[in-house]
Coordinates of C-alpha atoms in Angstrom, one line a residue:
M18 CA 149.0 146.8 94.8
C19 CA 149.5 148.8 91.7
R20 CA 147.7 150.8 88.9
W21 CA 148.3 150.2 85.2
L22 CA 147.1 151.0 81.7
A23 CA 147.6 149.5 78.2
Y24 CA 146.9 151.3 75.0
S25 CA 146.5 149.9 71.5
G26 CA 145.4 151.8 68.4
T27 CA 146.3 154.9 66.4
P28 CA 149.8 156.1 67.3
V29 CA 149.6 158.9 69.9
L30 CA 151.9 160.8 72.2
L31 CA 152.2 159.0 75.5
D32 CA 151.4 162.4 77.1
D33 CA 147.9 162.3 75.7
I34 CA 147.1 159.2 77.8
L35 CA 149.5 159.4 80.8
Y36 CA 149.0 163.0 81.8
K37 CA 146.1 164.8 80.1
P38 CA 143.0 162.8 81.3
A39 CA 141.3 164.1 84.4
H40 CA 142.1 161.0 86.4
S41 CA 145.3 160.0 84.5
L42 CA 147.6 157.3 85.6
I43 CA 149.9 160.0 87.0
D44 CA 147.0 161.3 89.1
Q45 CA 146.3 157.7 90.2
S46 CA 149.9 157.3 91.4
L47 CA 148.9 159.9 94.1
H48 CA 145.1 159.6 94.3
S49 CA 143.9 156.1 93.4
R50 CA 140.2 155.7 93.9
L51 CA 139.8 151.9 93.5
G52 CA 143.2 150.5 94.5
V53 CA 144.1 148.9 97.8
E54 CA 146.4 151.9 98.5
T55 CA 145.7 155.5 97.6
T56 CA 149.3 156.1 96.8
N57 CA 151.4 154.1 94.3
G58 CA 154.8 155.6 94.7
D59 CA 157.2 152.6 94.8
G60 CA 158.4 153.0 91.2
F61 CA 157.0 153.2 87.7
G62 CA 157.6 151.9 84.2
I63 CA 156.6 152.5 80.6
G64 CA 157.1 150.2 77.7
W65 CA 156.3 151.0 74.0
Y66 CA 156.7 149.6 70.5
G67 CA 158.1 151.8 67.8
P68 CA 156.7 152.0 64.2
D69 CA 159.0 149.3 62.8
G70 CA 160.1 147.3 65.9
D71 CA 158.8 144.1 67.4
T72 CA 160.9 144.6 70.6
P73 CA 159.6 147.1 73.1
A74 CA 161.6 149.9 74.7
I75 CA 161.4 149.8 78.5
V76 CA 162.0 152.7 80.9
R77 CA 161.7 152.0 84.6
D78 CA 162.6 153.9 87.8
I79 CA 162.2 153.5 91.5
G80 CA 160.9 157.0 92.3
P81 CA 157.3 158.0 92.1
A82 CA 155.8 158.8 88.7
W83 CA 154.1 162.1 89.8
N84 CA 157.3 164.2 89.9
N85 CA 159.6 162.4 87.4
R86 CA 160.9 164.9 84.8
N87 CA 162.3 162.2 82.6
L88 CA 159.0 160.4 82.3
Q89 CA 157.3 163.7 81.4
E90 CA 160.0 164.4 78.8
I91 CA 159.7 161.0 77.2
S92 CA 155.9 161.3 77.2
N93 CA 156.0 164.6 75.4
H94 CA 158.1 163.2 72.6
V95 CA 157.4 159.5 72.1
R96 CA 154.5 158.4 69.9
S97 CA 153.4 154.8 69.9
R98 CA 150.7 152.5 68.6
L99 CA 150.9 150.1 71.6
F100 CA 152.3 150.9 75.0
F101 CA 152.1 149.9 78.7
A102 CA 152.4 152.1 81.8
H103 CA 152.5 151.0 85.4
V104 CA 152.8 152.7 88.8
R105 CA 153.8 150.4 91.6
A106 CA 152.8 149.9 95.2
S107 CA 155.1 147.1 96.5
T108 CA 153.5 144.1 98.2
G109 CA 156.7 143.3 100.1
T110 CA 159.5 142.9 97.6
A111 CA 162.2 145.5 97.4
V112 CA 161.8 148.9 95.7
Q113 CA 164.4 148.5 93.0
Q114 CA 164.5 149.1 89.3
T115 CA 164.4 145.4 88.3
N116 CA 161.1 145.0 90.3
C117 CA 159.3 147.7 88.4
H118 CA 156.9 146.8 85.6
P119 CA 156.5 146.2 82.7
F120 CA 158.7 143.2 82.1
R121 CA 160.1 142.2 78.7
H122 CA 161.3 139.0 77.0
G123 CA 162.0 139.2 73.3
R124 CA 158.9 140.8 71.7
W125 CA 156.7 140.1 74.7
M126 CA 155.8 142.6 77.4
W127 CA 153.9 141.9 80.7
M128 CA 152.6 143.8 83.7
H129 CA 150.6 142.8 86.7
N130 CA 148.5 144.1 89.6
G131 CA 147.9 141.7 92.5
A132 CA 149.9 139.2 94.4
I133 CA 150.7 135.6 95.0
T134 CA 149.7 135.1 98.7
D135 CA 152.7 134.0 100.8
F136 CA 154.9 134.2 97.8
H137 CA 158.0 133.7 100.0
R138 CA 156.7 130.2 100.8
L139 CA 155.9 129.2 97.2
R140 CA 158.8 131.0 95.5
R141 CA 161.2 128.0 95.4
D142 CA 158.7 125.6 94.0
L143 CA 157.4 128.1 91.4
C144 CA 160.9 128.9 90.2
L145 CA 161.8 125.2 89.8
A146 CA 158.9 125.0 87.3
I147 CA 160.5 127.6 85.1
D148 CA 162.4 126.4 82.0
P149 CA 166.0 126.3 83.0
A150 CA 167.0 128.1 79.8
L151 CA 164.8 131.1 80.9
F152 CA 165.8 131.2 84.5
S153 CA 168.9 133.4 84.1
S154 CA 166.7 136.1 82.4
I155 CA 164.9 136.8 85.7
E156 CA 166.4 140.0 87.1
G157 CA 164.2 140.9 90.1
S158 CA 162.5 139.3 93.1
T159 CA 158.8 139.9 92.4
D160 CA 156.0 137.3 92.1
S161 CA 154.9 139.2 88.9
E162 CA 158.2 138.4 87.1
V163 CA 158.0 134.8 88.1
M164 CA 154.5 134.6 86.8
F165 CA 155.7 136.0 83.5
Y166 CA 158.4 133.4 83.0
L167 CA 156.1 130.6 84.1
A168 CA 153.7 131.7 81.3
I169 CA 156.6 131.7 78.8
T170 CA 157.5 128.2 80.0
F171 CA 154.0 127.0 79.4
G172 CA 153.8 128.3 75.8
L173 CA 153.0 132.0 75.8
D174 CA 154.3 132.1 72.2
Q175 CA 151.8 129.4 71.0
D176 CA 148.7 130.0 73.1
A177 CA 148.7 133.0 75.5
P178 CA 145.4 132.3 77.3
S179 CA 146.3 128.7 77.9
A180 CA 149.8 129.6 79.1
V181 CA 148.4 132.2 81.6
A182 CA 145.8 129.7 82.7
Q183 CA 148.4 127.0 83.3
M184 CA 150.5 129.5 85.3
A185 CA 147.5 130.4 87.4
G186 CA 146.7 126.7 87.9
L187 CA 150.2 125.9 89.1
V188 CA 150.1 128.9 91.6
E189 CA 146.8 127.7 93.0
R190 CA 147.9 124.0 93.2
L191 CA 151.2 124.8 95.0
G192 CA 149.5 127.4 97.2
R193 CA 147.0 124.9 98.5
E194 CA 149.6 122.3 99.0
H195 CA 151.3 124.9 101.3
G196 CA 148.0 125.6 103.1
V197 CA 147.2 128.9 101.4
E198 CA 143.5 129.1 100.9
F199 CA 143.4 131.9 98.3
P200 CA 146.8 131.8 96.5
L201 CA 146.3 134.2 93.6
Q202 CA 145.1 137.7 92.9
M203 CA 145.8 139.1 89.4
T204 CA 145.0 141.5 86.7
I205 CA 147.5 141.0 83.9
A206 CA 148.3 142.7 80.6
V207 CA 150.5 140.9 78.1
T208 CA 151.3 141.6 74.4
D209 CA 153.3 140.2 71.6
S210 CA 153.5 143.6 69.8
E211 CA 150.4 142.9 67.7
R212 CA 147.8 141.5 70.1
L213 CA 147.0 142.6 73.6
W214 CA 145.5 140.3 76.2
A215 CA 144.1 141.5 79.6
F216 CA 143.2 139.0 82.3
R217 CA 141.1 139.4 85.5
Y218 CA 141.0 136.6 88.0
S219 CA 141.5 135.8 91.7
S220 CA 141.2 132.6 93.8
R221 CA 138.7 134.5 96.1
R222 CA 136.6 135.6 93.1
T223 CA 137.0 139.2 94.2
S224 CA 139.6 140.5 91.7
R225 CA 141.1 143.9 91.6
S226 CA 139.4 146.4 89.3
L227 CA 139.9 146.4 85.6
F228 CA 138.1 148.3 82.8
Y229 CA 138.2 148.6 79.0
S230 CA 137.1 151.5 76.8
S231 CA 134.2 151.3 74.4
R232 CA 134.8 151.4 70.6
A233 CA 136.0 154.7 69.4
D234 CA 133.1 155.0 66.9
T235 CA 130.6 154.6 69.7
L236 CA 132.4 157.2 71.8
R237 CA 132.5 159.7 68.9
A238 CA 128.7 159.4 68.6
L239 CA 128.3 160.0 72.4
H240 CA 130.9 162.8 72.6
P241 CA 131.4 164.5 69.2
D242 CA 133.1 167.5 70.8
I243 CA 136.2 165.6 72.0
A244 CA 139.0 166.2 69.6
F245 CA 141.0 163.1 70.6
L246 CA 138.3 160.8 69.5
R247 CA 138.1 162.3 66.0
D248 CA 141.8 161.4 65.4
V249 CA 141.9 157.8 66.4
S250 CA 140.8 154.6 64.6
D251 CA 137.7 152.6 65.5
E252 CA 140.0 149.8 66.8
T253 CA 141.7 152.1 69.4
R254 CA 141.3 150.6 72.9
L255 CA 142.5 151.3 76.4
V256 CA 142.5 148.8 79.3
V257 CA 143.0 150.4 82.7
S258 CA 143.0 149.5 86.4
E259 CA 140.6 152.3 87.0
P260 CA 138.9 154.8 84.6
L261 CA 140.8 157.9 83.5
G262 CA 137.7 160.1 83.8
D263 CA 134.0 160.1 84.3
L264 CA 132.5 160.6 80.8
P265 CA 129.4 158.5 80.4
G266 CA 129.7 155.4 78.2
V267 CA 133.4 155.3 78.0
W268 CA 134.4 152.6 80.5
N269 CA 133.2 149.0 80.9
E270 CA 134.2 146.7 83.7
L271 CA 136.0 143.5 82.6
P272 CA 133.9 140.7 84.2
E273 CA 135.3 138.6 87.1
G274 CA 137.1 135.5 85.8
S275 CA 137.5 136.7 82.2
Y276 CA 140.0 137.9 79.6
G277 CA 139.8 140.3 76.7
L278 CA 141.8 140.2 73.5
V279 CA 142.5 143.4 71.5
Q280 CA 143.6 142.6 68.0
P281 CA 143.2 143.7 64.4
G282 CA 139.5 143.1 63.5
A283 CA 137.0 142.0 66.1
D284 CA 138.1 142.1 69.7
E285 CA 137.0 139.2 72.0
L286 CA 135.8 138.8 75.6
L287 CA 136.0 135.3 77.0
P288 CA 135.8 133.4 80.3
F289 CA 139.1 132.6 82.1
A290 CA 139.8 129.8 84.5
P291 CA 143.1 128.2 85.7
E292 CA 144.2 125.0 84.0
P293 CA 146.5 122.1 85.2
A294 CA 150.0 122.9 84.2

């Protein structure tokens, strides 16, 4: 499996989030506490939006994140209001750059932790459900990228939660037609450059870990000595596979079978269930 984080809020240096916390994503790439594997060294990726752009920049590599000098150099110089970061532990597909997350299509960005069980058996049928106009955009061989293009096919642009629910519904239907009892395991982050959705669901109802940060104004009241909190807006949020530290009151577990929406104004936390495609 993998570890990931998504940040939305006041523009910050990537280094502030990726390297500085006590249990940062870089530390998790070596010492994950809640993942299936302790080490997530089968590649990494970061994607971020600039101040004026709707299309994210993507940097991915097949080496481990913990000793990549280019990642550290970028993190020390890039400031962003919305970015994704992902460290990969392959579930069977090749360790290659095109299989590293996040994935991008137009203004959309997507990353995933989990797996489609017996993906090799379902892959052909799943790929045939992708809009033919999109199929040539698929570069890698992962289930995660196929899930992304299925969601685009099912209307990610119009209704992101419904598109992801239809993708999950198709995976479960085809999985069970092929005799797979629990076809899907997923935590997903997806953004259109303005809004950020995070989904937690599995067919077995025992999803991989996922947490979101409390509101910044709440955290300032709890921890007035932390300089970082004084400099960010009340709407600043983090969604993470596992907490970046142990400070009380910071992290909240996203409930099983739910999704969160981080957006300008009030954020939302709603139930999630697969839908017929």
